[in-house]
Every structure is written in C-alpha cells, then in structure tokens.
Amino acid sequence: MIFAGVDPGSRTYEFAFVDEMGRIIKFFSFPTELVSKASSTLVKAISDLRPYGVALPSGHGLPFKRVSEITDKDIFLMTLKDPEIEGPLRNFIISAKLLHNAFTVPGVIELKSVDESKKINLVDMGTADKVASAFFYRTMYDSFVLVEVGSSFSSFLVIIDGRVIDGLGGSILPGLNSAGFLDGEVAYLLCKYSKISKETIYTRGNWALGLKLLQILSEWYSAHYNIPIIISGSKKWEVPFGIKHNFKFKESAVGSAYIANSLFGGIFRDYVDFLESSGTPIDYVRLKGWEEIISLIKTL
C-alpha cells in the first residue's frame, strides 16, 4: 500500500509517498508560485501512484474531512481567504476532489490535547503542516520541543508523552520574512488610516526578535520537562541551538504521508491518538466585533 502527503510551503509544495512500513518510496517538489495553474497535473501525479490514503495540504487545518465533501466554507476556514479567489491551496484542493481517500488534516488549535485556555483569541497555534512535522518526529521521540523555521514562517510546538500540548504559529512569531504578531496600536492605526492585509503580516519580519523568542520559549520548556529541542524546516541551519537531523526530504511532507499511513492501518496506526481533534481554526476568538466575522462565514 502507498500513502501520500503534501506540504504547502511558501516556496515549494513538497510531495512524499511512503509504504505501509513507513519507507519513503518517492519524493518530489514543485514551485508554489506555479501550483495554481498546475494543480490538476500535480493531482494526477499523485493519482498515478494509486495511494491508499492521501493527507492533503490543509492550511490552518480542518479535522479529517474527505476532499469530496469540502465546501467553499471549508476552503475559507483553511485559507482564511475568499474561496472564490484562485490561489495555490484553494486550486489544489479543488483539483484533489478527484482523489480517492484524500482528507484534510487538523491544525494545532483543533487538537484536543491542547488545553482550551491556551486557545482563546488565537487562530494560528501552528498550521496543519506543523502538525505533520510534529507527527513525523513523534515516530522518533515521545516528548520534545519542535521549532520549525521555513523560508517565511516560524513555529513552536511542545509535545509531551506523544501529545501536542502547546504551540505558536507563523502569524504570531516573527519569521525570516513574516511580521508575526502586531502591536495593538499599530493594528488600530493601520485599520483606521490604511488596511491590514495578508501582505501586512506575511512580510517585513523581525527575525532577530523571532529567533530570540523561539530560543527563550523552547529552552524554558526543554528545561521544565527535560526534553530535547528539535529544529526542522528549510532554514533550520540558521538556528544556533537545538538538534538538527540532516534529512534529504521535507519532514512535514513525509509526516503528512505518515498521518495517512496511521489512519489507514499502516505501521504508525498506534500514533493515531496524536491527531484527536475537532472544531475549526476560528472557534476560540472572543474579541468584540468577531460576531460579524462569524455572520459573514455563515453566508458562504
């Protein structure tokens, strides 16, 4: 049996295929900027290998919904963008509706192992691909801190006894090319006199601050639980701390394939509890005015 997984990176989409024993049988990458127009071709490349299960790229996450059942509302929840506007993830998901046994993957905020008190007023505690990276390393470690540093975004997850208990994602932590969290007064002024767009939060990051925050957080959890710090992602060698494994593949892509393996009875089936989840990425925002966002989503 073959299982497939996809990592939707900022620079490249990474595709991994493993067998029932978790052995990697194929791996390839494709430029993200070309995915929108090539999504049907990429889906055919997956289909040609006849995978028994496919873990789809899922953005901010959606717990295990079959691709044939995905609606415009679901696409919005995964991308937090207008589902009618073309984009790599949106186009890929639509093309993937031809796949058999393809499903979405949860983000950190949807995992039941994360205490609800940590989720309030957050959306991005770690996207679905970060869950996939953590799942990959879960097959190697029981407890660890995972710091993932990509070409744009950074994230931080804590895994204790095989369960994710905490995390912060790329729209919160400053990355190599992403702003991360915004000062509330900056957000107010932008909304009043300009606007906040995806470009606002996805560009002009303060990487020096982001790196410092990642080190403080990861070293505190590492000392508190006596667990290792693992560094993953395409830019992991730019991080001056933690354990770095020199794989020739993208951990999150293989981790996604491992998730498919676990759900369909492969060698990683005993790790499936790691993925217990429910809800959507926007369920925990309590800010004044958020009810207008909820009303808008109901119209999709």
PDB file of C-alpha atoms in Angstrom, residues 1-206:
ATOM      1  CA  MET A   1       0.000   0.000   0.000  1.00  0.00           C
ATOM      2  CA  ILE A   2       1.106   3.547  -0.759  1.00  0.00           C
ATOM      3  CA  PHE A   3       0.279   6.644   1.304  1.00  0.00           C
ATOM      4  CA  ALA A   4       0.788  10.239   0.150  1.00  0.00           C
ATOM      5  CA  GLY A   5       1.309  13.545   1.915  1.00  0.00           C
ATOM      6  CA  VAL A   6       1.715  17.143   0.755  1.00  0.00           C
ATOM      7  CA  ASP A   7       3.458  20.087   2.431  1.00  0.00           C
ATOM      8  CA  PRO A   8       2.279  23.501   1.116  1.00  0.00           C
ATOM      9  CA  GLY A   9       5.433  25.550   1.662  1.00  0.00           C
ATOM     10  CA  SER A  10       5.889  29.253   0.918  1.00  0.00           C
ATOM     11  CA  ARG A  11       8.483  28.495  -1.768  1.00  0.00           C
ATOM     12  CA  THR A  12       7.686  24.912  -2.788  1.00  0.00           C
ATOM     13  CA  TYR A  13       4.992  22.284  -2.428  1.00  0.00           C
ATOM     14  CA  GLU A  14       6.617  19.036  -1.304  1.00  0.00           C
ATOM     15  CA  PHE A  15       5.111  15.626  -2.121  1.00  0.00           C
ATOM     16  CA  ALA A  16       6.012  12.421  -0.272  1.00  0.00           C
ATOM     17  CA  PHE A  17       4.942   8.806  -0.737  1.00  0.00           C
ATOM     18  CA  VAL A  18       5.539   6.037   1.802  1.00  0.00           C
ATOM     19  CA  ASP A  19       4.553   2.381   2.033  1.00  0.00           C
ATOM     20  CA  GLU A  20       2.734   0.556   4.854  1.00  0.00           C
ATOM     21  CA  MET A  21       6.052   0.173   6.723  1.00  0.00           C
ATOM     22  CA  GLY A  22       6.767   3.898   6.532  1.00  0.00           C
ATOM     23  CA  ARG A  23       9.524   3.565   3.952  1.00  0.00           C
ATOM     24  CA  ILE A  24       9.835   6.530   1.592  1.00  0.00           C
ATOM     25  CA  ILE A  25       9.287   5.385  -1.980  1.00  0.00           C
ATOM     26  CA  LYS A  26       9.105   8.729  -3.778  1.00  0.00           C
ATOM     27  CA  PHE A  27       9.618  12.412  -3.055  1.00  0.00           C
ATOM     28  CA  PHE A  28       9.433  15.496  -5.259  1.00  0.00           C
ATOM     29  CA  SER A  29       8.917  19.254  -5.011  1.00  0.00           C
ATOM     30  CA  PHE A  30       7.190  21.873  -7.149  1.00  0.00           C
ATOM     31  CA  PRO A  31       7.399  25.709  -7.045  1.00  0.00           C
ATOM     32  CA  THR A  32       4.499  27.161  -5.061  1.00  0.00           C
ATOM     33  CA  GLU A  33       4.072  30.052  -7.489  1.00  0.00           C
ATOM     34  CA  LEU A  34       3.201  27.545 -10.233  1.00  0.00           C
ATOM     35  CA  VAL A  35       0.822  25.336  -8.221  1.00  0.00           C
ATOM     36  CA  SER A  36      -2.340  27.318  -9.026  1.00  0.00           C
ATOM     37  CA  LYS A  37      -2.057  26.617 -12.749  1.00  0.00           C
ATOM     38  CA  ALA A  38      -0.567  23.126 -12.404  1.00  0.00           C
ATOM     39  CA  SER A  39      -2.825  21.744  -9.673  1.00  0.00           C
ATOM     40  CA  SER A  40      -4.562  19.228 -11.957  1.00  0.00           C
ATOM     41  CA  THR A  41      -1.216  17.915 -13.203  1.00  0.00           C
ATOM     42  CA  LEU A  42       0.065  17.548  -9.637  1.00  0.00           C
ATOM     43  CA  VAL A  43      -3.077  15.714  -8.541  1.00  0.00           C
ATOM     44  CA  LYS A  44      -2.660  13.350 -11.498  1.00  0.00           C
ATOM     45  CA  ALA A  45       0.936  12.681 -10.407  1.00  0.00           C
ATOM     46  CA  ILE A  46      -0.438  11.594  -7.028  1.00  0.00           C
ATOM     47  CA  SER A  47      -3.272   9.567  -8.544  1.00  0.00           C
ATOM     48  CA  ASP A  48      -0.914   7.713 -10.893  1.00  0.00           C
ATOM     49  CA  LEU A  49       0.723   6.053  -7.869  1.00  0.00           C
ATOM     50  CA  ARG A  50      -2.693   4.852  -6.652  1.00  0.00           C
ATOM     51  CA  PRO A  51      -2.259   5.826  -2.994  1.00  0.00           C
ATOM     52  CA  TYR A  52      -4.459   4.105  -0.436  1.00  0.00           C
ATOM     53  CA  GLY A  53      -4.754   7.366   1.515  1.00  0.00           C
ATOM     54  CA  VAL A  54      -3.729  10.997   0.918  1.00  0.00           C
ATOM     55  CA  ALA A  55      -3.188  13.683   3.577  1.00  0.00           C
ATOM     56  CA  LEU A  56      -3.986  16.961   1.840  1.00  0.00           C
ATOM     57  CA  PRO A  57      -2.393  20.371   2.391  1.00  0.00           C
ATOM     58  CA  SER A  58      -4.834  21.956   4.842  1.00  0.00           C
ATOM     59  CA  GLY A  59      -3.644  25.454   5.741  1.00  0.00           C
ATOM     60  CA  HIS A  60      -4.924  26.414   9.184  1.00  0.00           C
ATOM     61  CA  GLY A  61      -6.411  22.965   9.494  1.00  0.00           C
ATOM     62  CA  LEU A  62      -9.692  21.103   9.323  1.00  0.00           C
ATOM     63  CA  PRO A  63     -10.037  17.759  11.105  1.00  0.00           C
ATOM     64  CA  PHE A  64     -10.237  14.838   8.685  1.00  0.00           C
ATOM     65  CA  LYS A  65     -12.808  15.858   6.126  1.00  0.00           C
ATOM     66  CA  ARG A  66     -12.914  13.879   2.882  1.00  0.00           C
ATOM     67  CA  VAL A  67     -11.978  16.018  -0.088  1.00  0.00           C
ATOM     68  CA  SER A  68     -15.217  15.092  -1.873  1.00  0.00           C
ATOM     69  CA  GLU A  69     -17.163  16.773   0.961  1.00  0.00           C
ATOM     70  CA  ILE A  70     -15.176  20.024   1.116  1.00  0.00           C
ATOM     71  CA  THR A  71     -17.268  23.190   0.627  1.00  0.00           C
ATOM     72  CA  ASP A  72     -16.407  26.843  -0.052  1.00  0.00           C
ATOM     73  CA  LYS A  73     -16.805  27.458   3.671  1.00  0.00           C
ATOM     74  CA  ASP A  74     -14.208  24.768   4.403  1.00  0.00           C
ATOM     75  CA  ILE A  75     -11.796  26.324   1.906  1.00  0.00           C
ATOM     76  CA  PHE A  76     -12.251  29.672   3.641  1.00  0.00           C
ATOM     77  CA  LEU A  77     -11.570  28.115   7.042  1.00  0.00           C
ATOM     78  CA  MET A  78      -8.359  26.508   5.794  1.00  0.00           C
ATOM     79  CA  THR A  79      -7.061  29.537   3.877  1.00  0.00           C
ATOM     80  CA  LEU A  80      -8.826  32.439   5.643  1.00  0.00           C
ATOM     81  CA  LYS A  81      -9.205  33.943   2.180  1.00  0.00           C
ATOM     82  CA  ASP A  82     -12.117  34.440  -0.220  1.00  0.00           C
ATOM     83  CA  PRO A  83     -12.802  30.908  -1.542  1.00  0.00           C
ATOM     84  CA  GLU A  84     -13.637  32.313  -4.984  1.00  0.00           C
ATOM     85  CA  ILE A  85     -10.163  33.812  -5.492  1.00  0.00           C
ATOM     86  CA  GLU A  86      -7.620  31.485  -7.036  1.00  0.00           C
ATOM     87  CA  GLY A  87      -4.545  30.501  -5.063  1.00  0.00           C
ATOM     88  CA  PRO A  88      -2.225  27.500  -4.653  1.00  0.00           C
ATOM     89  CA  LEU A  89      -4.030  25.820  -1.761  1.00  0.00           C
ATOM     90  CA  ARG A  90      -7.534  26.611  -2.975  1.00  0.00           C
ATOM     91  CA  ASN A  91      -6.840  25.373  -6.511  1.00  0.00           C
ATOM     92  CA  PHE A  92      -5.051  22.256  -5.313  1.00  0.00           C
ATOM     93  CA  ILE A  93      -7.922  21.280  -3.001  1.00  0.00           C
ATOM     94  CA  ILE A  94     -10.474  21.733  -5.784  1.00  0.00           C
ATOM     95  CA  SER A  95      -8.411  19.623  -8.190  1.00  0.00           C
ATOM     96  CA  ALA A  96      -7.873  16.997  -5.484  1.00  0.00           C
ATOM     97  CA  LYS A  97     -11.594  16.211  -5.373  1.00  0.00           C
ATOM     98  CA  LEU A  98     -10.817  13.548  -7.960  1.00  0.00           C
ATOM     99  CA  LEU A  99      -8.640  11.647  -5.479  1.00  0.00           C
ATOM    100  CA  HIS A 100      -9.845   8.611  -3.571  1.00  0.00           C
ATOM    101  CA  ASN A 101      -9.445   8.593   0.234  1.00  0.00           C
ATOM    102  CA  ALA A 102      -7.980  12.102   0.390  1.00  0.00           C
ATOM    103  CA  PHE A 103      -8.655  14.070   3.575  1.00  0.00           C
ATOM    104  CA  THR A 104      -7.768  17.255   5.445  1.00  0.00           C
ATOM    105  CA  VAL A 105      -5.501  17.461   8.491  1.00  0.00           C
ATOM    106  CA  PRO A 106      -6.077  19.470  11.712  1.00  0.00           C
ATOM    107  CA  GLY A 107      -4.042  22.430  12.866  1.00  0.00           C
ATOM    108  CA  VAL A 108      -2.740  22.734  16.427  1.00  0.00           C
ATOM    109  CA  ILE A 109      -5.701  24.787  17.661  1.00  0.00           C
ATOM    110  CA  GLU A 110      -8.080  21.934  16.764  1.00  0.00           C
ATOM    111  CA  LEU A 111      -6.147  19.270  18.682  1.00  0.00           C
ATOM    112  CA  LYS A 112      -7.992  18.111  21.799  1.00  0.00           C
ATOM    113  CA  SER A 113      -4.683  17.583  23.611  1.00  0.00           C
ATOM    114  CA  VAL A 114      -4.171  21.370  23.767  1.00  0.00           C
ATOM    115  CA  ASP A 115      -5.962  22.936  26.735  1.00  0.00           C
ATOM    116  CA  GLU A 116      -8.739  25.308  25.664  1.00  0.00           C
ATOM    117  CA  SER A 117      -7.399  28.081  27.903  1.00  0.00           C
ATOM    118  CA  LYS A 118      -4.361  28.332  25.615  1.00  0.00           C
ATOM    119  CA  LYS A 119      -6.528  28.781  22.516  1.00  0.00           C
ATOM    120  CA  ILE A 120      -8.509  31.891  23.479  1.00  0.00           C
ATOM    121  CA  ASN A 121      -8.217  34.721  20.918  1.00  0.00           C
ATOM    122  CA  LEU A 122      -5.834  32.726  18.747  1.00  0.00           C
ATOM    123  CA  VAL A 123      -6.156  31.126  15.322  1.00  0.00           C
ATOM    124  CA  ASP A 124      -2.615  30.185  14.341  1.00  0.00           C
ATOM    125  CA  MET A 125      -1.091  27.980  17.016  1.00  0.00           C
ATOM    126  CA  GLY A 126       0.559  26.010  14.225  1.00  0.00           C
ATOM    127  CA  THR A 127      -0.858  25.137  10.820  1.00  0.00           C
ATOM    128  CA  ALA A 128      -1.663  21.624   9.630  1.00  0.00           C
ATOM    129  CA  ASP A 129       1.794  21.186   8.114  1.00  0.00           C
ATOM    130  CA  LYS A 130       3.305  21.915  11.539  1.00  0.00           C
ATOM    131  CA  VAL A 131       1.149  19.139  12.994  1.00  0.00           C
ATOM    132  CA  ALA A 132       2.514  16.898  10.233  1.00  0.00           C
ATOM    133  CA  SER A 133       6.107  17.810  11.149  1.00  0.00           C
ATOM    134  CA  ALA A 134       5.377  17.050  14.792  1.00  0.00           C
ATOM    135  CA  PHE A 135       3.805  13.729  13.793  1.00  0.00           C
ATOM    136  CA  PHE A 136       6.952  12.842  11.843  1.00  0.00           C
ATOM    137  CA  TYR A 137       9.173  13.434  14.873  1.00  0.00           C
ATOM    138  CA  ARG A 138       6.628  11.719  17.141  1.00  0.00           C
ATOM    139  CA  THR A 139       7.660   8.484  15.449  1.00  0.00           C
ATOM    140  CA  MET A 140      11.180   9.129  16.797  1.00  0.00           C
ATOM    141  CA  TYR A 141      10.587  10.861  20.158  1.00  0.00           C
ATOM    142  CA  ASP A 142       7.880  10.669  22.848  1.00  0.00           C
ATOM    143  CA  SER A 143       8.435  14.192  24.207  1.00  0.00           C
ATOM    144  CA  PHE A 144      10.171  17.150  22.580  1.00  0.00           C
ATOM    145  CA  VAL A 145      10.019  20.805  21.631  1.00  0.00           C
ATOM    146  CA  LEU A 146       9.728  21.326  17.878  1.00  0.00           C
ATOM    147  CA  VAL A 147      10.928  24.604  16.375  1.00  0.00           C
ATOM    148  CA  GLU A 148      10.222  24.822  12.647  1.00  0.00           C
ATOM    149  CA  VAL A 149      11.832  27.567  10.581  1.00  0.00           C
ATOM    150  CA  GLY A 150      10.819  27.916   6.958  1.00  0.00           C
ATOM    151  CA  SER A 151      11.688  30.449   4.286  1.00  0.00           C
ATOM    152  CA  SER A 152       8.977  32.800   5.591  1.00  0.00           C
ATOM    153  CA  PHE A 153       7.365  31.484   8.775  1.00  0.00           C
ATOM    154  CA  SER A 154       8.463  30.061  12.106  1.00  0.00           C
ATOM    155  CA  SER A 155       6.548  27.965  14.620  1.00  0.00           C
ATOM    156  CA  PHE A 156       6.961  26.406  18.024  1.00  0.00           C
ATOM    157  CA  LEU A 157       5.248  23.226  19.327  1.00  0.00           C
ATOM    158  CA  VAL A 158       5.534  21.282  22.566  1.00  0.00           C
ATOM    159  CA  ILE A 159       4.898  17.527  22.580  1.00  0.00           C
ATOM    160  CA  ILE A 160       4.684  15.682  25.905  1.00  0.00           C
ATOM    161  CA  ASP A 161       4.085  11.923  26.136  1.00  0.00           C
ATOM    162  CA  GLY A 162       3.085  11.787  22.494  1.00  0.00           C
ATOM    163  CA  ARG A 163       0.563  14.647  22.566  1.00  0.00           C
ATOM    164  CA  VAL A 164       0.828  18.279  21.468  1.00  0.00           C
ATOM    165  CA  ILE A 165       0.166  20.488  24.500  1.00  0.00           C
ATOM    166  CA  ASP A 166       1.097  23.958  23.209  1.00  0.00           C
ATOM    167  CA  GLY A 167       2.099  25.859  20.113  1.00  0.00           C
ATOM    168  CA  LEU A 168       2.506  29.216  18.400  1.00  0.00           C
ATOM    169  CA  GLY A 169       2.331  29.633  14.638  1.00  0.00           C
ATOM    170  CA  GLY A 170       3.804  31.775  11.906  1.00  0.00           C
ATOM    171  CA  SER A 171       1.308  34.639  12.077  1.00  0.00           C
ATOM    172  CA  ILE A 172       2.251  35.109  15.752  1.00  0.00           C
ATOM    173  CA  LEU A 173       6.011  34.501  15.859  1.00  0.00           C
ATOM    174  CA  PRO A 174       8.175  36.786  13.676  1.00  0.00           C
ATOM    175  CA  GLY A 175       9.856  34.764  10.943  1.00  0.00           C
ATOM    176  CA  LEU A 176      12.526  35.283   8.323  1.00  0.00           C
ATOM    177  CA  ASN A 177      10.009  37.064   6.090  1.00  0.00           C
ATOM    178  CA  SER A 178       6.856  37.391   8.205  1.00  0.00           C
ATOM    179  CA  ALA A 179       5.899  40.091  10.681  1.00  0.00           C
ATOM    180  CA  GLY A 180       4.237  37.817  13.209  1.00  0.00           C
ATOM    181  CA  PHE A 181       2.241  39.482  15.982  1.00  0.00           C
ATOM    182  CA  LEU A 182       1.251  43.141  15.622  1.00  0.00           C
ATOM    183  CA  ASP A 183       1.317  45.788  18.324  1.00  0.00           C
ATOM    184  CA  GLY A 184      -2.347  46.553  19.043  1.00  0.00           C
ATOM    185  CA  GLU A 185      -1.823  50.262  18.423  1.00  0.00           C
ATOM    186  CA  VAL A 186      -0.127  49.524  15.087  1.00  0.00           C
ATOM    187  CA  ALA A 187      -3.097  47.336  14.134  1.00  0.00           C
ATOM    188  CA  TYR A 188      -5.513  50.115  15.142  1.00  0.00           C
ATOM    189  CA  LEU A 189      -3.735  52.782  13.094  1.00  0.00           C
ATOM    190  CA  LEU A 190      -3.458  50.534  10.046  1.00  0.00           C
ATOM    191  CA  CYS A 191      -7.180  49.731  10.218  1.00  0.00           C
ATOM    192  CA  LYS A 192      -8.138  53.378  10.688  1.00  0.00           C
ATOM    193  CA  TYR A 193      -5.919  55.021   8.085  1.00  0.00           C
ATOM    194  CA  SER A 194      -4.817  52.205   5.770  1.00  0.00           C
ATOM    195  CA  LYS A 195      -5.603  48.481   5.954  1.00  0.00           C
ATOM    196  CA  ILE A 196      -4.249  45.207   7.283  1.00  0.00           C
ATOM    197  CA  SER A 197      -3.846  42.596   4.565  1.00  0.00           C
ATOM    198  CA  LYS A 198      -2.176  39.204   4.310  1.00  0.00           C
ATOM    199  CA  GLU A 199       0.815  41.067   2.879  1.00  0.00           C
ATOM    200  CA  THR A 200       0.991  43.151   6.063  1.00  0.00           C
ATOM    201  CA  ILE A 201       1.514  40.144   8.304  1.00  0.00           C
ATOM    202  CA  TYR A 202       3.389  37.977   5.811  1.00  0.00           C
ATOM    203  CA  THR A 203       6.238  40.434   5.095  1.00  0.00           C
ATOM    204  CA  ARG A 204       8.914  42.542   6.821  1.00  0.00           C
ATOM    205  CA  GLY A 205       9.595  40.249   9.740  1.00  0.00           C
ATOM    206  CA  ASN A 206      11.921  40.972  12.662  1.00  0.00           C
TER     207      ASN A 206
END
